Amino acid sequence: MKNIAILISGLGSNMSAVVRAAERDAWHDRIGARVSIVISNKPGAAGLKFAEDNGIPTAVVPHQDFPSREEFDSALAQVIDAHSPALVLLAGFMRVLTPAFVERYQGRLLNIHPSLLPAFPGLDTHRRAIEAGCRFAGATVHQVTAELDHGPIVAQAIVPVLPDDSADTLRRRVLAVEHGLYPRAVFDWLRAR
Ligand code: GAR
């Protein structure tokens, strides 16, 4: 069985999209994959409830309980490793990871970022895309490397930027395509391996 561990910090709508796709498209039977754990660094993350309601084990590793990034990442890795995952997904996981953590999961760590990388890595991507006059925006699934939002691109989806867009209307349009993009990219990734 190919276990998938998903890391979240908040709403977890991308995690929910992966969980729903895995169920709807019978990943268990077709590619021998399942979401085996959802982990949040925030105790109240809304996504935890969705996971619990869908029978998926959850864990919380609160980053503020640890004096350093290294200690947080190593506690997180312990929880992840208990599931021997074939794939670790960052899904709105808003923590910068240490090089040691990234190295440990090299080749099995993916992230989704709400811009057309390499454009607009980092935060506040939608406002920056509008201010730059972009006619298109989108989302990118990429492999995670030590440099934030810079790993090899796995898949992308595009949306138009409309003349009267605010950062929030664009954010919602991008998020809607993320929900198709991430599950598709994960399915293809696991099927090929
Ligand atoms: C998504 O738009 C995701 O691309 C973004 O946070 C949102 C999380 O939403 N991730 C990043 O900005 C990472 N740098 P979700 O919790 O509903 O999946």
XYZ file of N, CA and C and ligand atoms in Angstrom:
597
model
N 0.843 -1.208 0.000
C 0.000 0.000 0.000
C 0.873 1.251 0.000
N 0.533 2.191 -0.889
C 1.260 3.466 -0.926
C 0.528 4.448 -0.022
N 1.131 4.725 1.120
C 0.506 5.662 2.052
C 0.813 7.096 1.664
N -0.196 7.953 1.832
C -0.035 9.385 1.576
C -0.226 10.107 2.903
N 0.745 10.944 3.263
C 0.613 11.802 4.450
C 0.381 13.220 3.948
N -0.619 13.897 4.527
C -0.927 15.265 4.075
C -0.758 16.232 5.246
N 0.006 17.293 4.997
C 0.257 18.303 6.026
C -0.558 19.558 5.720
N -1.289 20.047 6.710
C -2.142 21.224 6.546
C -1.882 22.220 7.680
N -2.385 23.446 7.452
C -2.337 24.448 8.530
C -3.684 25.103 8.778
N -4.633 24.906 7.862
C -5.869 25.677 7.981
C -7.077 24.950 7.438
N -7.698 25.578 6.449
C -8.949 25.071 5.882
C -8.805 23.642 5.361
N -7.704 23.395 4.686
C -7.470 22.041 4.189
C -8.335 21.665 3.003
N -8.724 22.650 2.190
C -9.605 22.305 1.066
C -8.865 21.482 0.010
N -7.569 21.698 -0.135
C -6.812 20.852 -1.070
C -6.682 19.425 -0.541
N -6.458 19.301 0.761
C -6.439 17.970 1.373
C -7.782 17.285 1.164
N -8.877 18.023 1.387
C -10.211 17.439 1.206
C -10.404 16.989 -0.234
N -9.895 17.787 -1.186
C -10.034 17.425 -2.605
C -9.289 16.122 -2.899
N -8.120 15.948 -2.299
C -7.363 14.705 -2.508
C -8.099 13.527 -1.877
N -8.610 13.730 -0.656
C -9.346 12.657 0.031
C -10.578 12.250 -0.775
N -11.306 13.242 -1.268
C -12.521 12.945 -2.054
C -12.176 12.219 -3.345
N -11.112 12.678 -4.022
C -10.723 12.045 -5.292
C -10.284 10.600 -5.052
N -9.557 10.379 -3.962
C -9.074 9.027 -3.659
C -10.247 8.073 -3.464
N -11.289 8.582 -2.823
C -12.486 7.780 -2.579
C -13.280 7.584 -3.882
N -13.551 8.703 -4.556
C -14.392 8.688 -5.766
C -13.748 7.850 -6.876
N -12.424 7.979 -7.033
C -11.738 7.326 -8.143
C -11.047 6.015 -7.729
N -11.411 5.525 -6.556
C -10.949 4.212 -6.089
C -9.434 4.045 -6.198
N -8.696 5.005 -5.646
C -7.231 4.923 -5.693
C -6.738 3.636 -5.038
N -7.453 3.217 -4.018
C -7.054 2.008 -3.289
C -6.941 0.832 -4.248
N -7.954 0.668 -5.099
C -7.970 -0.466 -6.029
C -7.107 -0.212 -7.259
N -7.095 1.024 -7.731
C -6.435 1.293 -9.021
C -4.935 1.473 -8.900
N -4.471 2.138 -7.844
C -3.019 2.364 -7.716
C -2.505 1.979 -6.320
N -3.337 1.322 -5.552
C -2.907 0.856 -4.225
C -2.492 1.995 -3.305
N -3.244 3.107 -3.376
C -2.859 4.262 -2.560
C -4.004 4.689 -1.661
N -3.633 5.268 -0.523
C -4.654 5.792 0.397
C -4.048 6.915 1.238
N -4.910 7.837 1.650
C -4.470 8.883 2.576
C -4.453 8.256 3.956
N -3.261 8.160 4.569
C -3.187 7.408 5.826
C -3.086 8.311 7.045
N -2.743 9.600 6.840
C -2.667 10.503 7.986
C -2.764 11.950 7.501
N -3.481 12.756 8.259
C -3.509 14.209 8.022
C -2.922 14.855 9.265
N -1.905 15.681 9.055
C -1.199 16.289 10.186
C -1.278 17.809 10.074
N -1.615 18.449 11.184
C -1.681 19.915 11.207
C -0.680 20.458 12.225
N -0.119 21.615 11.920
C 0.714 22.301 12.919
C -0.127 23.243 13.767
N -1.440 23.339 13.423
C -2.339 24.208 14.199
C -3.465 23.371 14.784
N -3.643 23.395 16.103
C -4.648 22.549 16.763
C -6.064 22.757 16.233
N -6.439 24.004 15.902
C -7.834 24.230 15.501
C -8.097 24.158 14.012
N -7.141 23.660 13.237
C -7.283 23.701 11.772
C -8.592 23.038 11.335
N -9.364 23.757 10.510
C -10.681 23.265 10.095
C -10.576 21.932 9.357
N -9.502 21.738 8.622
C -9.338 20.514 7.842
C -9.307 19.251 8.691
N -8.918 19.376 9.957
C -8.832 18.190 10.822
C -10.199 17.534 10.973
N -11.232 18.367 11.062
C -12.580 17.823 11.253
C -13.021 17.050 10.012
N -12.725 17.630 8.832
C -13.085 16.928 7.597
C -12.411 15.553 7.569
N -11.125 15.512 7.920
C -10.399 14.240 7.895
C -11.029 13.248 8.869
N -11.287 13.723 10.088
C -11.889 12.837 11.099
C -13.245 12.316 10.634
N -14.052 13.214 10.071
C -15.384 12.816 9.590
C -15.294 11.788 8.467
N -14.143 11.761 7.802
C -13.972 10.826 6.696
C -13.124 9.614 7.083
N -12.966 9.433 8.382
C -12.309 8.226 8.880
C -10.807 8.197 8.671
N -10.203 9.368 8.503
C -8.746 9.411 8.298
C -8.068 9.825 9.597
N -7.065 9.064 10.027
C -6.365 9.430 11.255
C -5.761 10.836 11.154
N -5.777 11.556 12.258
C -5.199 12.904 12.264
C -4.198 13.022 13.406
N -3.319 13.996 13.270
C -2.374 14.302 14.341
C -2.121 15.799 14.314
N -1.804 16.332 15.481
C -1.438 17.746 15.582
C -0.043 17.813 16.175
N 0.829 18.548 15.490
C 2.168 18.824 16.024
C 2.283 20.349 16.064
N 1.963 20.949 17.221
C 1.907 22.412 17.275
C 3.311 23.007 17.257
N 3.568 23.831 16.238
C 4.943 24.329 16.084
C 5.377 25.184 17.267
N 4.408 25.851 17.914
C 4.818 26.748 19.012
C 5.295 25.989 20.250
N 5.087 24.682 20.277
C 5.578 23.885 21.403
C 7.069 23.573 21.306
N 7.679 23.958 20.189
C 9.082 23.572 19.976
C 9.967 24.808 19.910
N 11.121 24.730 20.579
C 11.977 25.919 20.652
C 12.671 26.260 19.334
N 12.772 25.316 18.419
C 13.474 25.623 17.165
C 12.775 24.928 16.006
N 13.049 25.421 14.807
C 12.535 24.788 13.589
C 13.001 23.340 13.487
N 14.272 23.113 13.867
C 14.849 21.767 13.762
C 14.067 20.791 14.648
N 13.759 21.225 15.871
C 13.051 20.321 16.788
C 11.608 20.073 16.343
N 10.977 21.122 15.815
C 9.615 20.930 15.282
C 9.652 19.945 14.118
N 10.574 20.175 13.180
C 10.626 19.318 11.994
C 10.933 17.875 12.372
N 11.751 17.691 13.382
C 12.086 16.303 13.730
C 10.900 15.613 14.428
N 10.126 16.367 15.225
C 8.902 15.789 15.813
C 7.887 15.466 14.719
N 7.784 16.356 13.747
C 6.861 16.145 12.623
C 7.271 14.892 11.835
N 8.566 14.771 11.602
C 9.068 13.618 10.831
C 8.755 12.303 11.544
N 8.824 12.325 12.876
C 8.508 11.099 13.633
C 7.076 10.644 13.397
N 6.157 11.623 13.401
C 4.741 11.295 13.176
C 4.547 10.796 11.741
N 5.189 11.477 10.805
C 5.067 11.084 9.395
C 5.623 9.672 9.195
N 6.807 9.428 9.735
C 7.510 8.167 9.462
C 6.778 6.955 10.028
N 5.943 7.176 11.037
C 5.152 6.065 11.580
C 4.229 5.485 10.514
N 3.989 6.244 9.422
C 3.096 5.782 8.341
C 3.860 5.357 7.094
N 5.181 5.381 7.151
C 6.029 5.019 6.003
C 5.444 5.493 4.671
N 5.229 6.784 4.534
C 4.509 7.244 3.344
C 5.329 7.163 2.054
N 4.635 6.821 0.968
C 5.232 6.881 -0.363
C 5.273 8.333 -0.828
N 4.377 9.138 -0.250
C 4.270 10.527 -0.683
C 3.834 11.391 0.494
N 4.494 12.540 0.634
C 4.102 13.519 1.646
C 3.650 14.770 0.890
N 2.417 15.204 1.160
C 1.856 16.364 0.456
C 1.768 17.552 1.392
N 2.295 18.684 0.950
C 2.047 19.938 1.641
C 0.794 20.537 1.013
N -0.209 20.809 1.823
C -1.485 21.305 1.298
C -1.907 22.509 2.141
N -1.367 23.674 1.776
C -1.605 24.858 2.599
C -0.888 24.737 3.930
N 0.279 24.091 3.911
C 1.078 23.934 5.137
C 2.020 25.131 5.201
N 1.709 26.061 6.112
C 2.369 27.368 6.073
C 3.575 27.422 7.014
N 4.486 26.493 6.836
C 5.730 26.505 7.604
C 6.897 26.352 6.640
N 7.958 27.091 6.921
C 9.189 26.896 6.148
C 9.901 25.686 6.729
N 10.273 24.765 5.866
C 10.866 23.508 6.333
C 12.390 23.582 6.325
N 13.017 22.874 7.249
C 14.481 22.875 7.300
C 15.039 22.022 6.154
N 16.275 22.318 5.725
C 16.901 21.505 4.677
C 16.949 20.017 5.055
N 17.133 19.714 6.335
C 17.197 18.304 6.750
C 15.863 17.595 6.508
N 14.776 18.293 6.769
C 13.439 17.709 6.553
C 13.224 17.462 5.059
N 13.557 18.470 4.263
C 13.365 18.366 2.811
C 14.208 17.208 2.260
N 15.427 17.116 2.757
C 16.347 16.043 2.315
C 15.778 14.653 2.648
N 15.212 14.552 3.863
C 14.681 13.259 4.336
C 13.586 12.720 3.404
N 12.783 13.631 2.841
C 11.648 13.196 2.002
C 11.879 13.477 0.512
N 13.142 13.665 0.167
C 13.459 13.994 -1.220
C 12.872 12.960 -2.176
N 12.222 13.442 -3.238
C 11.631 12.542 -4.218
C 10.249 12.061 -3.838
N 9.786 12.411 -2.641
C 8.419 12.024 -2.246
C 7.723 13.137 -1.453
N 8.083 14.386 -1.803
C 7.516 15.546 -1.118
C 7.037 16.548 -2.169
N 5.705 16.767 -2.206
C 5.113 17.698 -3.173
C 4.404 18.828 -2.435
N 4.329 19.976 -3.133
C 3.612 21.140 -2.590
C 2.707 21.698 -3.679
N 1.645 22.379 -3.261
C 0.859 23.161 -4.221
C 0.987 24.625 -3.836
N 1.255 25.435 -4.867
C 1.482 26.865 -4.641
C 0.549 27.651 -5.559
N -0.087 28.722 -5.033
C -1.116 29.407 -5.825
C -0.563 30.481 -6.767
N 0.407 30.083 -7.600
C 0.858 30.968 -8.684
C 1.445 30.085 -9.769
N 1.696 30.705 -10.916
C 2.367 29.974 -11.992
C 3.869 30.113 -11.774
N 4.420 29.232 -10.954
C 5.868 29.279 -10.686
C 6.617 29.101 -12.015
N 7.766 29.719 -12.210
C 8.565 30.401 -11.196
C 8.114 31.824 -10.868
N 6.970 32.273 -11.413
C 6.488 33.602 -11.038
C 5.886 33.570 -9.628
N 6.138 34.593 -8.887
C 5.507 34.843 -7.587
C 5.640 33.704 -6.562
N 6.861 33.304 -6.269
C 7.027 32.423 -5.105
C 6.716 33.229 -3.839
N 6.527 32.549 -2.720
C 6.301 33.254 -1.452
C 4.853 33.634 -1.246
N 4.651 34.662 -0.424
C 3.292 35.023 0.010
C 2.654 36.072 -0.895
N 1.340 36.257 -0.730
C 0.637 37.381 -1.364
C 0.672 37.308 -2.889
N 0.592 36.089 -3.398
C 0.803 35.871 -4.838
C -0.274 36.540 -5.687
N -1.528 36.517 -5.218
C -2.616 37.019 -6.070
C -2.532 38.529 -6.254
N -2.271 39.232 -5.180
C -2.126 40.696 -5.280
C -0.952 41.044 -6.197
N 0.137 40.295 -6.036
C 1.322 40.594 -6.858
C 1.055 40.321 -8.331
N 0.292 39.266 -8.634
C -0.025 38.958 -10.038
C -0.888 40.061 -10.638
N -1.860 40.555 -9.864
C -2.722 41.642 -10.357
C -1.889 42.907 -10.568
N -1.060 43.221 -9.586
C -0.252 44.449 -9.691
C 0.740 44.396 -10.839
N 1.181 43.188 -11.191
C 2.132 43.054 -12.308
C 1.417 43.111 -13.658
N 0.082 43.164 -13.628
C -0.665 43.249 -14.886
C -0.808 41.914 -15.595
N -0.644 40.799 -14.866
C -0.758 39.470 -15.497
C -2.169 39.276 -16.052
N -2.270 38.676 -17.213
C -3.578 38.330 -17.795
C -3.987 36.904 -17.391
N -3.012 36.128 -16.954
C -3.291 34.775 -16.483
C -2.581 34.550 -15.151
N -3.218 33.749 -14.330
C -2.610 33.315 -13.071
C -2.864 31.811 -12.985
N -2.599 31.216 -11.836
C -2.842 29.783 -11.754
C -2.190 29.168 -10.536
N -1.975 27.872 -10.631
C -1.420 27.124 -9.511
C -0.399 26.122 -10.039
N 0.529 25.772 -9.163
C 1.619 24.870 -9.539
C 1.784 23.785 -8.490
N 1.860 22.548 -8.945
C 2.294 21.454 -8.069
C 3.773 21.217 -8.394
N 4.591 21.214 -7.355
C 6.032 21.063 -7.605
C 6.679 20.190 -6.531
N 7.822 19.645 -6.893
C 8.606 18.923 -5.897
C 9.228 19.946 -4.954
N 9.309 19.573 -3.693
C 9.864 20.492 -2.707
C 11.373 20.294 -2.619
N 12.070 21.421 -2.733
C 13.526 21.418 -2.543
C 13.843 22.441 -1.457
N 15.128 22.559 -1.133
C 15.502 23.423 -0.008
C 15.127 24.883 -0.267
N 15.106 25.309 -1.530
C 14.759 26.699 -1.824
C 13.243 26.831 -1.945
N 12.650 27.732 -1.157
C 11.191 27.854 -1.062
C 10.534 28.067 -2.433
N 9.558 27.214 -2.765
C 8.746 27.351 -3.991
C 9.563 27.297 -5.274
N 10.677 26.548 -5.267
C 11.543 26.522 -6.447
C 11.792 25.135 -7.023
N 11.195 24.084 -6.489
C 11.509 22.731 -6.970
C 10.927 22.460 -8.342
N 11.344 21.342 -8.970
C 10.861 20.989 -10.301
C 9.326 20.955 -10.386
N 8.822 21.525 -11.463
C 7.369 21.630 -11.654
C 6.803 20.280 -12.097
N 5.718 19.870 -11.464
C 5.052 18.596 -11.774
C 3.806 18.839 -12.632
N 3.026 19.876 -12.312
C 1.786 20.149 -13.057
C 1.353 21.587 -12.773
N 0.645 22.168 -13.738
C 0.120 23.518 -13.541
C -1.293 23.626 -14.109
N -2.036 24.587 -13.596
C -3.355 24.916 -14.151
C -3.451 26.429 -14.216
N -4.111 26.938 -15.257
C -4.194 28.393 -15.401
C -5.633 28.883 -15.313
N -5.758 30.137 -14.887
C -7.061 30.824 -14.887
C -6.816 32.230 -15.428
N -7.866 32.861 -15.996
C -7.689 34.250 -16.420
C -7.679 35.186 -15.221
N -6.986 36.313 -15.359
C -7.142 37.417 -14.407
C -8.112 38.388 -15.068
N -9.233 38.658 -14.395
C -10.265 39.507 -14.989
C -10.043 40.966 -14.581
N -10.523 41.896 -15.420
C -10.226 43.327 -15.192
C -10.616 43.828 -13.800
N -11.719 43.336 -13.256
C -12.145 43.857 -11.950
C -11.766 42.933 -10.789
N -10.799 42.058 -11.010
C -10.411 41.143 -9.932
C -9.795 41.872 -8.741
N -10.128 41.392 -7.555
C -9.377 41.745 -6.350
C -8.514 40.527 -6.035
N -7.601 40.704 -5.094
C -6.780 39.555 -4.696
C -7.685 38.407 -4.254
N -8.806 38.741 -3.618
C -9.675 37.690 -3.097
C -10.464 36.968 -4.189
N -10.972 37.693 -5.177
C -11.710 36.993 -6.248
C -10.741 36.110 -7.036
N -9.522 36.608 -7.245
C -8.536 35.792 -7.966
C -8.140 34.573 -7.126
N -7.947 34.783 -5.836
C -7.597 33.674 -4.936
C -8.633 32.554 -5.018
N -9.913 32.960 -5.048
C -10.972 31.936 -5.087
C -10.992 31.193 -6.422
N -10.742 31.944 -7.509
C -10.721 31.285 -8.831
C -9.546 30.310 -8.923
N -8.404 30.707 -8.371
C -7.229 29.822 -8.403
C -7.468 28.596 -7.520
N -8.019 28.834 -6.325
C -8.251 27.719 -5.394
C -9.164 26.668 -6.032
N -10.167 27.141 -6.791
C -11.099 26.187 -7.429
C -10.348 25.264 -8.391
N -9.371 25.790 -9.138
C -8.641 24.889 -10.053
C -7.610 24.038 -9.312
N -7.127 24.536 -8.162
C -6.217 23.710 -7.350
C -6.876 22.379 -6.989
N -8.177 22.441 -6.738
C -8.883 21.247 -6.268
C -8.966 20.150 -7.325
N -8.852 20.523 -8.603
C -8.748 19.507 -9.656
C -7.294 19.124 -9.905
N -6.443 20.134 -9.843
C -5.024 19.942 -10.200
C -4.284 19.009 -9.237
N -4.443 19.236 -7.948
C -3.605 18.496 -6.981
C -3.939 16.996 -6.990
N -5.232 16.633 -6.900
C -5.534 15.198 -6.946
C -5.050 14.530 -8.235
N -5.202 15.226 -9.372
C -4.751 14.656 -10.647
C -3.238 14.443 -10.648
N -2.516 15.441 -10.161
C -1.053 15.341 -10.133
C -0.600 14.208 -9.207
N -1.274 14.080 -8.076
C -0.899 13.034 -7.109
C -1.196 11.646 -7.686
N -2.359 11.516 -8.323
C -2.717 10.225 -8.927
C -1.671 9.831 -9.978
N -1.360 10.772 -10.879
C -0.387 10.485 -11.949
C 0.991 10.165 -11.369
N 1.363 10.892 -10.333
C 2.674 10.706 -9.691
C 2.777 9.290 -9.129
N 1.738 8.869 -8.411
C 1.789 7.560 -7.765
C 1.634 6.423 -8.777
N 0.819 6.663 -9.800
C 0.634 5.617 -10.819
C 1.944 5.338 -11.544
N 2.768 6.377 -11.707
C 4.029 6.230 -12.446
C 5.132 5.618 -11.587
N 4.851 5.377 -10.287
C 5.936 4.924 -9.408
C 5.632 3.601 -8.712
C -3.957 27.144 -1.235
O -4.287 28.168 -2.133
C -2.498 26.738 -1.432
O -2.089 26.778 -2.772
C -1.817 27.809 -0.637
O -2.595 27.994 0.518
C -3.958 27.663 0.209
C -4.390 26.609 1.191
O -5.750 26.344 1.078
N -0.480 27.427 -0.317
C 0.504 28.298 -0.167
O 0.370 29.494 -0.277
C 1.838 27.665 0.158
N 2.896 28.578 -0.066
P -6.353 25.008 1.722
O -5.880 24.938 3.169
O -7.827 25.233 1.638
O -5.869 23.832 0.927
